[in-house]
Each structure stands twice: as structure tokens, then as C-alpha cells.
Amino acid sequence: MKPLEGIRVLDLTRVLAGPYTSMMLADFGADVIKIEAPDTGDDSRAFGPFVGKESAYFMSLNRGKRSVTLNLKSSEARDLFKEMAKKADVVLENYRPGTMERFGLGYDALRAVNPRIIYAACSGFGHSGPYMEKPAYDVIVQGLGGLMSVTGQEGGEPTRVGASIGDIAAGLFTVNGILMALYSRMITGRGQKVDVAMLDCQIAILENAISRYLVSGTVPKPIGNRHPSITPFEAFRAKDGHVIIAIGNDRLWAAFCRLIKREDLIADERFSTNACRTNNQKQLKTVLDEVFPTKSVDEWIETLDGAGIPCGPINTVDRAITDPQVQAREMIVEIEHPVAGRLKMPGVPIKLSETPGEVERPAPLLGQHTEEVLHELLGMTPDRIHDLRFRKVI
Amino acid sequence: MKPLEGIRVLDLTRVLAGPYTSMMLADFGADVIKIEAPDTGDDSRAFGPFVGKESAYFMSLNRGKRSVTLNLKSSEARDLFKEMAKKADVVLENYRPGTMERFGLGYDALRAVNPRIIYAACSGFGHSGPYMEKPAYDVIVQGLGGLMSVTGQEGGEPTRVGASIGDIAAGLFTVNGILMALYSRMITGRGQKVDVAMLDCQIAILENAISRYLVSGTVPKPIGNRHPSITPFEAFRAKDGHVIIAIGNDRLWAAFCRLIKREDLIADERFSTNACRTNNQKQLKTVLDEVFPTKSVDEWIETLDGAGIPCGPINTVDRAITDPQVQAREMIVEIEHPVAGRLKMPGVPIKLSETPGEVERPAPLLGQHTEEVLHELLGMTPDRIHDLRFRKVI
């Protein structure tokens, strides 16, 4: 049994942050009913790359969900949604704040018909504050939230994280919020609203950049691949690529110095503690930049592994997804899609011993489950469904 | 009431991924008892920057927890831990796999004394697979997992994300795993093991880089700050910093061209549609690189906002944390530490309407709550505690 079996989610979200949230809920057994606009559906159905006419982007984010078309511009469709919300546990939306209220489907309206409903909103700036109604995209919150300003090569330009961490972080916090609300509901019997803003989440993942600034008064800048307060903790150029080492304490530092036959560095007062090494990072880098080019990446990994020094290569995506550990952990799974055929996608990174999640079913075709769900939730007959379809309500 | 009130967590974790996990649990009301080695404690107590002798890094990640010292090298201390585990809901650890078993405190040993225990392990590579026993740190999993290979300036070096997203993503997934296990336990009455690997989480957040590679066969590389298929959707240099614009359709493009008094670009066949603009991204960048330096960032934001063009600055950390929206959302909070005084740190990004989280108490001093907790959980007398301390068990 999966942990969220029996939990029904009405999912109005599109593109990334919201669909990522509901994908995790689906992986763990929730019945996620994706509500899409007739004809077009989730915007990301139009995002490349495509397998045939199916978006690989869409398919990888919407596995395990059912799709129901509802034209929310029609008041009849909005009434149907409200009826469905009576039989749901979670409503998830990522409209700009105010949109659901204009539909008559805001939190207050939905809890009036279902006090147990958990209403989760995942938006760019959240449901309060001066930017509330402004549009936001991943790169905008990565910029506003400070993350870009600390990412990049030393002395170089601020850099966007190459995955949409603005959306994905928000998705992860939203899942946490929904799970806390579900847990609370077990105790109180009541639902609540979960309001997660992409920008807030960027602040929450900024890590030590905030405390470094507040304590030192110095504004953090990109520092390349090194760690601001642990040294050496970065990539070095080996003979044929980069090797990363991560030496988090003095014991490892001593082991590393012995390995490279530079015991002199252990006692060197510039490098004897992590604080010293961090203060003298440039001098240490000069020393190590002469050490690493003597061997290939594979030679270094083998040598360092043998001495228990944390290390690794910089994998490109092709290498990352075929890495033996990634394979052994089933982090790339394959699933059969009725139109696109067999597709690989990321697996489930939360390994539960008793109620494990699983990637079970492919992403839905647009409206694939409209009739099934309307019959199941609202007891609708085929004739009624035909009529709604004819009148473009669904 | 907070959602996790009444949940007791024994937290053996150090540095970042684990402490980030338990910080979120503490923010939402869990009683997090941080178990630390006597004398040294969590490694990150030694990480700068410092306020007086207190690590700001440590303090920002360990707010709201209690600290108990236990010398787990002592079998007596391990027995005490097992006794405490009988009265706990969650045990959280980020040792290398096998360490807890060597202590006699692995999942099997703990569930034998408490079948309701949720045992959450957050490790570099997880509790299975060929790398299982290898050490890992943030930059190593960012490298192995592919994220560094898609982050960076176009044509430039692979780049580490400037926050420890290897740890933080793992922390976020671990919280999700613990919450799912708590929810399951409400239904089944039994605990389980939650096994989260930092490397797995990197694969899970790689987003469309995986599907782009699998569908096209082309290995994704860093592309700087731009979007692979929407243009212009990137950062430009203004007079005094960068401005990000995100122009997702032709209507916004036309509005933007009018705004910058370059109506000629609307009809320019190189730029007339999003597909054209993306194909001619470099040429368009050359044009816009001459436009943006004419005004300051603030002037651009005001102008672009007024025309409804999605935009934002690249905030440095000082600006990010004082941004009006970040302030309005209480994403920087202040808390009084008994030694370090008033400290600012990130707030709680999950806004729950009925059972909200809160940053309430500062991080503990090392062993601050040893007596309190040993008395509370195990009914120990001051004499017995004194004796344990004398014999370096605690």
C-alpha cells in the first residue's frame, strides 16, 4: 500500500512547479486528477522535445495522473469543479493570486462546500505582499531571490542554475506543506490553505549566503565551484577533466596530504585548520593546481576513493543517468506510454521501506479520463457527458 | 497548534542536509533533540562566519532544536540512545550506511524496541548500490548528478550552484519522506525506514535536461542565463546591473519593442516570432545589449513593470533579503540567541493558514538541554547525570 492511497487531488496546475508537486503525490499513491483546458491542455504539452507529437517534457512531469478537460471559462464547468471539490482531499493550483476567486473557486468558496479540503496554491510571489499579482518565471525568481548572484565563476557573471530550481524548490516545499496539512487534518478533521511562493523558497534555499552577508557585511559573489567556508571543497583540473574533492574536516585533510605525499601541508599554519584553509584558499589552490594535472580523472578517483577522500567527477547528463549508483538505485525508470512508446524518466528518490512510491502509469493524453472521472465522482451518464462535450463545457 | 506538535525527533545529523530536514520539522512544531558529540558537537559549529564564538552557519540551521551530548563511542551512551528511541517518533541520521548498525542502533535494532519508529537516513549515496559506503558532500553530488554540467555561461566551465543544492534538495525530499511515513503510521500504526540519497535527489531535480538528452541524443551543456526555447528570456546588462526579462509570446514582444521605441524590430523577420527570435538569439542579444545600458536597473524595472513585461533584477544577497516582497512575506526573521544576540535568518516558506510554522527559539548551545532531556525522557536524577558526565558518557 502506498502512503497516499485514498487521497484525491484536483490539480489545476500547469508547466512545472505545480505538476512537479502533484507528480510526487501521484508517485506515492494519490489519485491526481489533472484538470486541463479543452483543446490545448497544460501549456507544457506544447514544449519540446517531442516523441512523435507527445511532449517529453510534459510526459516526464505528469506520469501517474488522470486528465479531465474542463473549460473553466464556462460557469457550468466551474460548478462541476465545485462538485468535484466536495469529493476531493486536495485542490492544487498555480494561477496568479485572485484568479481562483474570480472563478468563484477560491479557498473560501471551496471550504464552504468542503471543510476538509486542503487548498494548496503555488505561485510566483505568494498570496500576499506588493508583488502578489506580478507574473513570475523561474529565471525571474532565481534572479530576485539572490541565487544567481552567488552562482557562477569567480569574477564572472551571475548565472542561472541550469535546472529550473525556482520551480522545483517551490514544488518540493508545496508537497511538504500538503503533507503537513494532511497530517494535521488527521488530528483536527479540518483542511487549510497552503500558500507557497517561488520567491520565498529561493530565500529558504540560499543557505549560508545570508548569514555570511549579515555577519560580515560583505555581499557574497559567485565563487566558482568552491565552497565559501569549507576548503578544499571544489573542482580541480586533472589530466583529462575535472576532479572534485570535498575535504570537510582536518582528519580528511591530513589523510589527503599523506596521499599526495605532502605531509608538510598538514602542519603548514596557513592550512592547518579549515578556517585557515578557507582564509588562504587561493594559496592552497595554487599548491593543488600543481598536484592534480599529474593524473587522469579515473586515476584520481581510484586513488582518492582508496584513501576514503570524498571525491567525484563532473558528469555530463548522459554519464549521470547511466552511473552505476544511479542505476542501482532505480533513479532512471522506464514506462510504456500508449502513444510515445517506452520512455525513460527520473525515478522516485524517497525510498520508503513499508509503503514505497513507484512510477506506475504514464502521463495521460489530454482528457483521457474525462468520462471515467465524471462518472466516478459525479455519477454522470454518457449522455450527459456527451452533451457537456457538445457545449464545450468539458 | 503546529502540525508536528507532539512528534519527538532524535536527530543525529550534522552540517547541512540532515539539520535542514530537522529544522523544517522544528519550525512546524516537532521536538527536535539534536544528539551531539561531547566537546565538539556538530562539525558545523566550527564553520564560519562567527558571531563571537558562535557559528552563524550552525545557528541558522539549528534554530528551535534542543541539544544533548552523547558520546556514541561509549556503549553506555548507545544504550541511553536506545532508551530514548523508545520514546521517540523519528530517528534522523546522516552517517555513512553501516555506521548505525556498528553502533547497534540500525533500523532493525531500533524498530525491535519501538515498532512505531520512523527511521530516516539521509546519506550521500543511499543505503544500497555500489557507492553505498562512499562519502559524499554537496559539490560531489552536484558533479556526479549532472547539475553542474548544465550550469554555467555558454561555452564556459561547468559550475556549482552557489547554494548547497545537493544537501538542501536531499533535506527537502527527506522531510517529505518523513511526513509520508508519519501519515502512513496514522493508518497502519507502524513506522518504517526512509532512505534518501543526495545523488538520487540530484537526478530527481535535473528537470528537462534528461528528456532533452534522451530524445535528442545531444548532451546538454551550460547555456548561461537564457532559456533554450523562449527568447528573449534572459538577463541583460543595464547601466548599473542586470535586468532579466521573460517575454513568452509575440504580444509581449510587440509591447516590449514599442516600449523601447524599436517598432522596427516587430516586423524584422529575424525576430517576428518566438521561433525566429530563438533561432537568431545571438543577433537579438547584440541588438538588446545596446538597448539595456541606457538605463539603470530600477528605471528598467519601473518601465517594464508599467508595460506588464515580466522582469526583475538580479539581486545580490543584501538586496534579496531586503526586497519588499521578501519582507512582506516574513522571509527574513529575527531571533534572540543567548550568546550571539539578535540574529536574522530565513523564515518559513510554507504558509499554512490553520497550523502555521514559526521560527520560535534560537539554536542550542552544545549540550544545553542534556540534563533537561535526560530527566524528561528517562527520569534521570542530577546525580546520575553528573556521574555520566564525569565518565564522559555524555
CSV table of C-alpha atoms in Angstrom, one decimal, chain A:
chain,number,residue,atom,x,y,z
A,1,MET,CA,0.0,0.0,0.0
A,2,LYS,CA,1.3,3.5,-0.9
A,3,PRO,CA,1.1,6.2,1.8
A,4,LEU,CA,-1.3,8.5,-0.1
A,5,GLU,CA,-3.7,5.9,-1.4
A,6,GLY,CA,-7.2,7.2,-1.0
A,7,ILE,CA,-6.2,10.8,-1.3
A,8,ARG,CA,-7.8,12.6,-4.2
A,9,VAL,CA,-6.1,15.6,-5.7
A,10,LEU,CA,-7.7,18.1,-8.1
A,11,ASP,CA,-4.8,19.5,-9.9
A,12,LEU,CA,-5.3,22.8,-11.9
A,13,THR,CA,-1.5,23.4,-12.3
A,14,ARG,CA,0.5,23.8,-15.5
A,15,VAL,CA,4.1,23.6,-16.6
A,16,LEU,CA,6.4,22.9,-13.7
A,17,ALA,CA,6.2,23.8,-10.0
A,18,GLY,CA,2.6,22.5,-9.6
A,19,PRO,CA,2.9,19.5,-11.9
A,20,TYR,CA,6.1,18.5,-10.0
A,21,THR,CA,4.2,18.7,-6.8
A,22,SER,CA,1.4,16.5,-8.0
A,23,MET,CA,3.8,14.1,-9.6
A,24,MET,CA,5.3,13.4,-6.2
A,25,LEU,CA,1.8,12.9,-4.7
A,26,ALA,CA,0.9,10.5,-7.6
A,27,ASP,CA,4.2,8.6,-7.2
A,28,PHE,CA,3.1,7.9,-3.6
A,29,GLY,CA,-0.4,6.7,-4.4
A,30,ALA,CA,-2.6,9.8,-4.6
A,31,ASP,CA,-5.3,9.9,-7.2
A,32,VAL,CA,-4.2,13.0,-9.1
A,33,ILE,CA,-6.9,14.4,-11.4
A,34,LYS,CA,-5.3,16.9,-13.7
A,35,ILE,CA,-7.9,19.5,-14.8
A,36,GLU,CA,-6.9,20.8,-18.2
A,37,ALA,CA,-8.4,23.3,-20.7
A,38,PRO,CA,-10.1,21.5,-23.6
A,39,ASP,CA,-8.2,21.5,-26.9
A,40,THR,CA,-4.8,22.9,-25.6
A,41,GLY,CA,-4.4,21.5,-22.0
A,42,ASP,CA,-1.3,22.1,-19.9
A,43,ASP,CA,0.9,24.7,-21.8
A,44,SER,CA,3.8,22.3,-21.5
A,45,ARG,CA,2.1,19.8,-23.8
A,46,ALA,CA,3.5,22.2,-26.5
A,47,PHE,CA,7.0,22.3,-25.1
A,48,GLY,CA,9.7,20.3,-26.9
A,49,PRO,CA,11.4,17.9,-27.2
A,50,PHE,CA,8.7,15.7,-28.7
A,51,VAL,CA,8.3,12.0,-29.2
A,52,GLY,CA,6.0,11.9,-32.2
A,53,LYS,CA,3.6,14.6,-31.2
A,54,GLU,CA,3.9,14.0,-27.4
A,55,SER,CA,6.0,16.4,-25.3
A,56,ALA,CA,8.7,14.5,-23.4
A,57,TYR,CA,8.8,17.4,-21.0
A,58,PHE,CA,5.0,17.0,-20.3
A,59,MET,CA,5.2,13.2,-20.1
A,60,SER,CA,8.1,13.2,-17.6
A,61,LEU,CA,6.2,15.6,-15.2
A,62,ASN,CA,2.7,14.1,-15.4
A,63,ARG,CA,3.2,10.4,-15.0
A,64,GLY,CA,0.6,8.6,-13.0
A,65,LYS,CA,-2.1,11.3,-13.2
A,66,ARG,CA,-5.5,11.2,-14.8
A,67,SER,CA,-6.6,14.0,-17.2
A,68,VAL,CA,-10.0,15.6,-17.3
A,69,THR,CA,-10.9,18.5,-19.5
A,70,LEU,CA,-12.9,21.4,-18.0
A,71,ASN,CA,-13.4,24.7,-19.7
A,72,LEU,CA,-13.3,27.0,-16.6
A,73,LYS,CA,-14.5,30.0,-18.6
A,74,SER,CA,-17.9,28.2,-18.5
A,75,SER,CA,-19.8,28.7,-15.3
A,76,GLU,CA,-21.2,25.2,-15.7
A,77,ALA,CA,-17.7,23.8,-15.7
A,78,ARG,CA,-16.9,25.8,-12.6
A,79,ASP,CA,-20.0,24.3,-10.9
A,80,LEU,CA,-18.8,20.9,-11.9
A,81,PHE,CA,-15.4,21.7,-10.4
A,82,LYS,CA,-17.0,22.7,-7.2
A,83,GLU,CA,-19.0,19.5,-7.1
A,84,MET,CA,-15.8,17.5,-7.6
A,85,ALA,CA,-14.1,19.5,-4.9
A,86,LYS,CA,-16.7,18.2,-2.4
A,87,LYS,CA,-15.2,14.7,-3.1
A,88,ALA,CA,-11.6,15.7,-3.1
A,89,ASP,CA,-8.9,16.0,-0.4
A,90,VAL,CA,-6.6,18.4,-2.0
A,91,VAL,CA,-7.0,21.2,-4.6
A,92,LEU,CA,-3.7,22.3,-6.1
A,93,GLU,CA,-3.4,25.5,-8.3
A,94,ASN,CA,-0.7,27.7,-9.6
A,95,TYR,CA,-2.7,30.6,-11.1
A,96,ARG,CA,-1.8,34.1,-10.3
A,97,PRO,CA,-3.5,35.1,-6.9
A,98,GLY,CA,-7.0,36.2,-7.4
A,99,THR,CA,-7.8,34.0,-10.5
A,100,MET,CA,-9.5,31.3,-8.5
A,101,GLU,CA,-11.5,33.9,-6.6
A,102,ARG,CA,-12.7,35.3,-10.0
A,103,PHE,CA,-13.7,31.8,-10.9
A,104,GLY,CA,-15.7,31.6,-7.7
A,105,LEU,CA,-13.3,28.8,-6.7
A,106,GLY,CA,-11.1,30.4,-4.1
A,107,TYR,CA,-10.3,28.8,-0.8
A,108,ASP,CA,-13.2,30.4,1.0
A,109,ALA,CA,-15.7,29.1,-1.6
A,110,LEU,CA,-14.2,25.6,-1.6
A,111,ARG,CA,-14.0,25.2,2.1
A,112,ALA,CA,-17.6,26.4,2.4
A,113,VAL,CA,-18.6,23.2,0.4
A,114,ASN,CA,-15.8,21.0,1.9
A,115,PRO,CA,-14.3,22.0,5.3
A,116,ARG,CA,-11.8,19.1,4.9
A,117,ILE,CA,-10.3,20.5,1.7
A,118,ILE,CA,-6.6,21.3,1.6
A,119,TYR,CA,-6.2,24.2,-0.8
A,120,ALA,CA,-2.6,24.4,-2.0
A,121,ALA,CA,-1.5,27.4,-4.0
A,122,CYS,CA,1.9,27.5,-5.6
A,123,SER,CA,2.6,30.9,-7.1
A,124,GLY,CA,5.5,33.2,-8.1
A,125,PHE,CA,5.2,35.6,-5.3
A,126,GLY,CA,2.5,34.2,-3.0
A,127,HIS,CA,-0.9,35.3,-1.9
A,128,SER,CA,0.2,38.5,-0.1
A,129,GLY,CA,2.7,41.3,-0.5
A,130,PRO,CA,3.3,44.1,-3.0
A,131,TYR,CA,4.3,41.7,-5.9
A,132,MET,CA,1.4,39.4,-5.4
A,133,GLU,CA,-0.1,40.0,-8.8
A,134,LYS,CA,3.1,40.2,-10.8
A,135,PRO,CA,3.9,37.5,-13.2
A,136,ALA,CA,7.0,35.3,-12.3
A,137,TYR,CA,9.0,32.7,-14.1
A,138,ASP,CA,11.8,30.6,-12.9
A,139,VAL,CA,14.6,32.8,-14.1
A,140,ILE,CA,13.0,35.9,-12.5
A,141,VAL,CA,12.8,34.3,-9.0
A,142,GLN,CA,16.3,32.9,-9.4
A,143,GLY,CA,17.4,36.5,-10.1
A,144,LEU,CA,15.3,38.2,-7.4
A,145,GLY,CA,16.0,35.7,-4.7
A,146,GLY,CA,19.8,36.1,-4.8
A,147,LEU,CA,20.7,32.6,-6.0
A,148,MET,CA,22.0,33.8,-9.4
A,149,SER,CA,24.2,36.4,-7.7
A,150,VAL,CA,26.1,33.6,-5.9
A,151,THR,CA,26.3,31.2,-8.8
A,152,GLY,CA,29.0,31.5,-11.5
A,153,GLN,CA,32.7,31.5,-12.0
A,154,GLU,CA,34.8,33.6,-9.7
A,155,GLY,CA,34.9,37.2,-11.0
A,156,GLY,CA,32.3,36.2,-13.6
A,157,GLU,CA,28.7,36.9,-14.4
A,158,PRO,CA,25.8,35.9,-12.2
A,159,THR,CA,24.5,32.6,-13.5
A,160,ARG,CA,21.1,30.9,-13.7
A,161,VAL,CA,21.1,27.3,-12.2
A,162,GLY,CA,20.8,25.1,-15.3
A,163,ALA,CA,17.7,23.3,-14.0
A,164,SER,CA,14.5,25.3,-13.0
A,165,ILE,CA,15.3,25.3,-9.3
A,166,GLY,CA,12.9,28.2,-8.9
A,167,ASP,CA,10.0,26.0,-9.8
A,168,ILE,CA,11.3,22.7,-8.4
A,169,ALA,CA,12.2,24.1,-4.9
A,170,ALA,CA,8.7,25.5,-4.8
A,171,GLY,CA,7.3,22.2,-5.8
A,172,LEU,CA,9.2,20.4,-3.0
A,173,PHE,CA,8.1,22.9,-0.3
A,174,THR,CA,4.5,22.6,-1.6
A,175,VAL,CA,4.5,18.8,-1.2
A,176,ASN,CA,5.8,19.3,2.3
A,177,GLY,CA,3.0,21.8,3.0
A,178,ILE,CA,0.3,19.5,1.7
A,179,LEU,CA,1.6,16.6,3.7
A,180,MET,CA,1.7,18.6,6.9
A,181,ALA,CA,-1.8,19.8,6.2
A,182,LEU,CA,-2.9,16.1,5.6
A,183,TYR,CA,-1.3,15.1,8.9
A,184,SER,CA,-3.0,18.0,10.7
A,185,ARG,CA,-6.3,17.0,9.2
A,186,MET,CA,-6.0,13.6,10.7
A,187,ILE,CA,-5.9,15.3,14.1
A,188,THR,CA,-8.2,18.3,13.7
A,189,GLY,CA,-10.6,17.0,11.0
A,190,ARG,CA,-10.2,20.3,9.1
A,191,GLY,CA,-8.4,21.3,6.0
A,192,GLN,CA,-6.5,24.5,5.4
A,193,LYS,CA,-4.8,26.7,2.9
A,194,VAL,CA,-1.1,26.1,1.9
A,195,ASP,CA,0.4,29.2,0.3
A,196,VAL,CA,3.9,28.7,-1.2
A,197,ALA,CA,5.7,31.3,-3.2
A,198,MET,CA,8.6,30.6,-5.6
A,199,LEU,CA,10.5,33.7,-4.4
A,200,ASP,CA,10.1,32.7,-0.7
A,201,CYS,CA,11.6,29.3,-1.5
A,202,GLN,CA,14.6,30.9,-3.1
A,203,ILE,CA,15.3,32.7,0.1
A,204,ALA,CA,14.8,29.5,2.0
A,205,ILE,CA,17.4,27.6,0.0
A,206,LEU,CA,20.0,30.4,-0.1
A,207,GLU,CA,21.9,28.7,2.7
A,208,ASN,CA,24.8,30.4,4.3
A,209,ALA,CA,25.0,33.3,1.8
A,210,ILE,CA,22.6,35.1,4.1
A,211,SER,CA,24.5,34.6,7.3
A,212,ARG,CA,27.8,35.3,5.6
A,213,TYR,CA,26.4,38.6,4.4
A,214,LEU,CA,24.7,39.5,7.7
A,215,VAL,CA,27.7,38.7,9.8
A,216,SER,CA,30.5,40.1,7.6
A,217,GLY,CA,28.6,42.9,5.8
A,218,THR,CA,30.3,41.7,2.6
A,219,VAL,CA,27.9,40.9,-0.3
A,220,PRO,CA,28.6,37.3,-1.5
A,221,LYS,CA,29.5,36.9,-5.1
A,222,PRO,CA,30.0,33.9,-7.4
A,223,ILE,CA,33.0,31.9,-6.3
A,224,GLY,CA,33.0,29.2,-9.0
A,225,ASN,CA,33.0,25.7,-7.8
A,226,ARG,CA,34.4,26.1,-4.4
A,227,HIS,CA,32.6,26.2,-1.0
A,228,PRO,CA,32.6,29.6,0.8
A,229,SER,CA,33.5,28.2,4.2
A,230,ILE,CA,34.9,24.7,3.6
A,231,THR,CA,38.3,24.2,1.9
A,232,PRO,CA,39.4,22.4,-0.2
A,233,PHE,CA,35.9,21.7,-1.4
A,234,GLU,CA,36.0,22.3,-5.2
A,235,ALA,CA,36.9,21.0,-8.6
A,236,PHE,CA,40.5,20.8,-9.8
A,237,ARG,CA,41.7,20.2,-13.3
A,238,ALA,CA,43.2,16.7,-13.7
A,239,LYS,CA,44.9,15.5,-16.9
A,240,ASP,CA,41.7,14.9,-18.8
A,241,GLY,CA,38.9,16.6,-16.9
A,242,HIS,CA,37.8,17.8,-13.5
A,243,VAL,CA,38.1,16.1,-10.2
A,244,ILE,CA,36.0,17.3,-7.3
A,245,ILE,CA,37.3,16.8,-3.7
A,246,ALA,CA,35.4,17.6,-0.6
A,247,ILE,CA,37.5,17.7,2.5
A,248,GLY,CA,35.2,18.7,5.3
A,249,ASN,CA,37.4,18.2,8.3
A,250,ASP,CA,41.0,18.2,9.5
A,251,ARG,CA,41.3,14.4,9.7
A,252,LEU,CA,40.4,14.1,6.0
A,253,TRP,CA,42.8,16.9,5.2
A,254,ALA,CA,45.7,15.0,6.9
A,255,ALA,CA,44.8,11.8,5.0
A,256,PHE,CA,44.7,13.7,1.8
A,257,CYS,CA,48.1,15.3,2.5
A,258,ARG,CA,49.6,11.9,3.2
A,259,LEU,CA,48.1,10.5,0.0
A,260,ILE,CA,49.7,13.2,-2.2
A,261,LYS,CA,52.9,12.9,-0.2
A,262,ARG,CA,52.7,16.5,1.1
A,263,GLU,CA,52.7,15.8,4.8
A,264,ASP,CA,54.4,19.3,5.1
A,265,LEU,CA,51.0,20.8,4.4
A,266,ILE,CA,49.4,19.3,7.5
A,267,ALA,CA,51.5,21.4,9.8
A,268,ASP,CA,51.7,24.4,7.5
A,269,GLU,CA,50.0,27.1,9.6
A,270,ARG,CA,48.3,28.5,6.5
A,271,PHE,CA,46.4,25.3,6.1
A,272,SER,CA,46.2,23.6,9.4
A,273,THR,CA,42.5,24.1,10.1
A,274,ASN,CA,39.5,24.5,7.9
A,275,ALA,CA,39.3,28.2,8.9
A,276,CYS,CA,43.0,28.7,7.8
A,277,ARG,CA,42.5,26.8,4.6
A,278,THR,CA,39.4,28.9,3.8
A,279,ASN,CA,41.2,32.2,4.6
A,280,ASN,CA,44.2,31.1,2.4
A,281,GLN,CA,42.1,29.3,-0.3
A,282,LYS,CA,43.9,31.0,-3.2
A,283,GLN,CA,47.3,29.9,-1.9
A,284,LEU,CA,46.1,26.4,-1.3
A,285,LYS,CA,44.6,26.3,-4.8
A,286,THR,CA,47.9,27.3,-6.3
A,287,VAL,CA,49.5,24.4,-4.5
A,288,LEU,CA,46.9,21.9,-5.5
A,289,ASP,CA,46.6,23.1,-9.1
A,290,GLU,CA,50.1,21.7,-9.5
A,291,VAL,CA,49.2,18.4,-7.9
A,292,PHE,CA,46.1,17.4,-9.9
A,293,PRO,CA,47.2,17.6,-13.5
A,294,THR,CA,49.6,14.7,-12.8
A,295,LYS,CA,46.9,12.0,-13.1
A,296,SER,CA,43.7,11.4,-15.1
A,297,VAL,CA,40.2,11.8,-13.6
A,298,ASP,CA,39.8,8.0,-13.3
A,299,GLU,CA,43.2,7.6,-11.7
A,300,TRP,CA,42.4,10.3,-9.1
A,301,ILE,CA,39.0,8.8,-8.3
A,302,GLU,CA,40.5,5.4,-7.7
A,303,THR,CA,43.4,6.8,-5.6
A,304,LEU,CA,41.2,9.1,-3.6
A,305,ASP,CA,38.5,6.5,-3.1
A,306,GLY,CA,41.1,4.1,-1.8
A,307,ALA,CA,42.1,6.6,0.9
A,308,GLY,CA,38.5,7.4,1.8
A,309,ILE,CA,38.7,11.0,0.5
A,310,PRO,CA,35.3,12.3,-0.7
A,311,CYS,CA,35.7,12.8,-4.5
A,312,GLY,CA,34.0,12.5,-7.8
A,313,PRO,CA,33.9,13.5,-11.5
A,314,ILE,CA,31.8,16.2,-13.1
A,315,ASN,CA,29.3,14.0,-15.1
A,316,THR,CA,27.5,15.2,-18.1
A,317,VAL,CA,23.8,14.2,-18.3
A,318,ASP,CA,24.5,11.0,-20.4
A,319,ARG,CA,27.0,9.8,-17.8
A,320,ALA,CA,24.9,10.9,-14.8
A,321,ILE,CA,21.9,8.8,-15.8
A,322,THR,CA,24.0,5.7,-16.6
A,323,ASP,CA,26.1,6.0,-13.5
A,324,PRO,CA,26.2,2.6,-11.7
A,325,GLN,CA,24.9,4.1,-8.5
A,326,VAL,CA,22.0,5.9,-10.2
A,327,GLN,CA,21.1,2.7,-12.0
A,328,ALA,CA,21.3,0.6,-8.8
A,329,ARG,CA,19.0,3.0,-7.0
A,330,GLU,CA,16.5,2.8,-9.9
A,331,MET,CA,16.7,6.5,-10.4
A,332,ILE,CA,16.1,6.2,-14.1
A,333,VAL,CA,12.9,4.2,-14.7
A,334,GLU,CA,11.2,3.2,-17.9
A,335,ILE,CA,7.5,3.3,-18.6
A,336,GLU,CA,5.3,2.5,-21.5
A,337,HIS,CA,3.3,5.4,-23.0
A,338,PRO,CA,0.3,4.4,-25.2
A,339,VAL,CA,1.4,6.8,-28.0
A,340,ALA,CA,5.1,7.6,-27.4
A,341,GLY,CA,6.2,4.1,-26.5
A,342,ARG,CA,8.8,3.3,-23.9
A,343,LEU,CA,10.1,6.3,-22.1
A,344,LYS,CA,12.9,6.8,-19.6
A,345,MET,CA,12.5,9.3,-16.8
A,346,PRO,CA,13.7,10.1,-13.3
A,347,GLY,CA,12.6,7.6,-10.6
A,348,VAL,CA,11.4,8.2,-7.0
A,349,PRO,CA,14.2,9.5,-4.7
A,350,ILE,CA,12.3,8.8,-1.5
A,351,LYS,CA,12.8,5.2,-0.6
A,352,LEU,CA,10.2,4.1,1.9
A,353,SER,CA,10.6,0.5,3.3
A,354,GLU,CA,6.9,-0.3,4.0
A,355,THR,CA,4.9,2.0,1.8
A,356,PRO,CA,7.2,2.7,-1.2
A,357,GLY,CA,6.3,5.0,-4.0
A,358,GLU,CA,6.5,3.9,-7.6
A,359,VAL,CA,6.3,5.2,-11.2
A,360,GLU,CA,3.4,3.1,-12.3
A,361,ARG,CA,1.4,4.7,-15.1
A,362,PRO,CA,2.4,7.0,-18.0
A,363,ALA,CA,1.2,10.6,-18.3
A,364,PRO,CA,-2.4,11.0,-19.6
A,365,LEU,CA,-3.4,12.0,-23.0
A,366,LEU,CA,-5.4,15.3,-22.9
A,367,GLY,CA,-8.9,14.5,-21.5
A,368,GLN,CA,-8.2,10.7,-21.4
A,369,HIS,CA,-10.1,10.2,-18.2
A,370,THR,CA,-12.8,12.8,-18.5
A,371,GLU,CA,-15.6,10.3,-18.8
A,372,GLU,CA,-14.2,7.9,-16.3
A,373,VAL,CA,-13.8,10.6,-13.6
A,374,LEU,CA,-17.1,12.4,-14.2
A,375,HIS,CA,-18.8,9.1,-13.9
A,376,GLU,CA,-16.9,8.0,-10.9
A,377,LEU,CA,-17.1,11.3,-8.9
A,378,LEU,CA,-20.4,12.7,-10.1
A,379,GLY,CA,-22.2,9.7,-11.3
A,380,MET,CA,-22.6,11.2,-14.8
A,381,THR,CA,-24.2,9.3,-17.6
A,382,PRO,CA,-22.6,9.0,-21.1
A,383,ASP,CA,-25.5,11.1,-22.5
A,384,ARG,CA,-24.9,14.0,-20.0
A,385,ILE,CA,-21.1,13.8,-20.7
A,386,HIS,CA,-21.8,13.9,-24.5
A,387,ASP,CA,-24.0,16.9,-24.0
A,388,LEU,CA,-21.3,18.7,-21.9
A,389,ARG,CA,-18.7,18.0,-24.6
A,390,PHE,CA,-21.0,19.2,-27.3
A,391,ARG,CA,-21.5,22.5,-25.5
A,392,LYS,CA,-17.7,22.8,-24.9
A,393,VAL,CA,-18.1,22.7,-21.1
A,394,ILE,CA,-15.6,19.9,-21.0
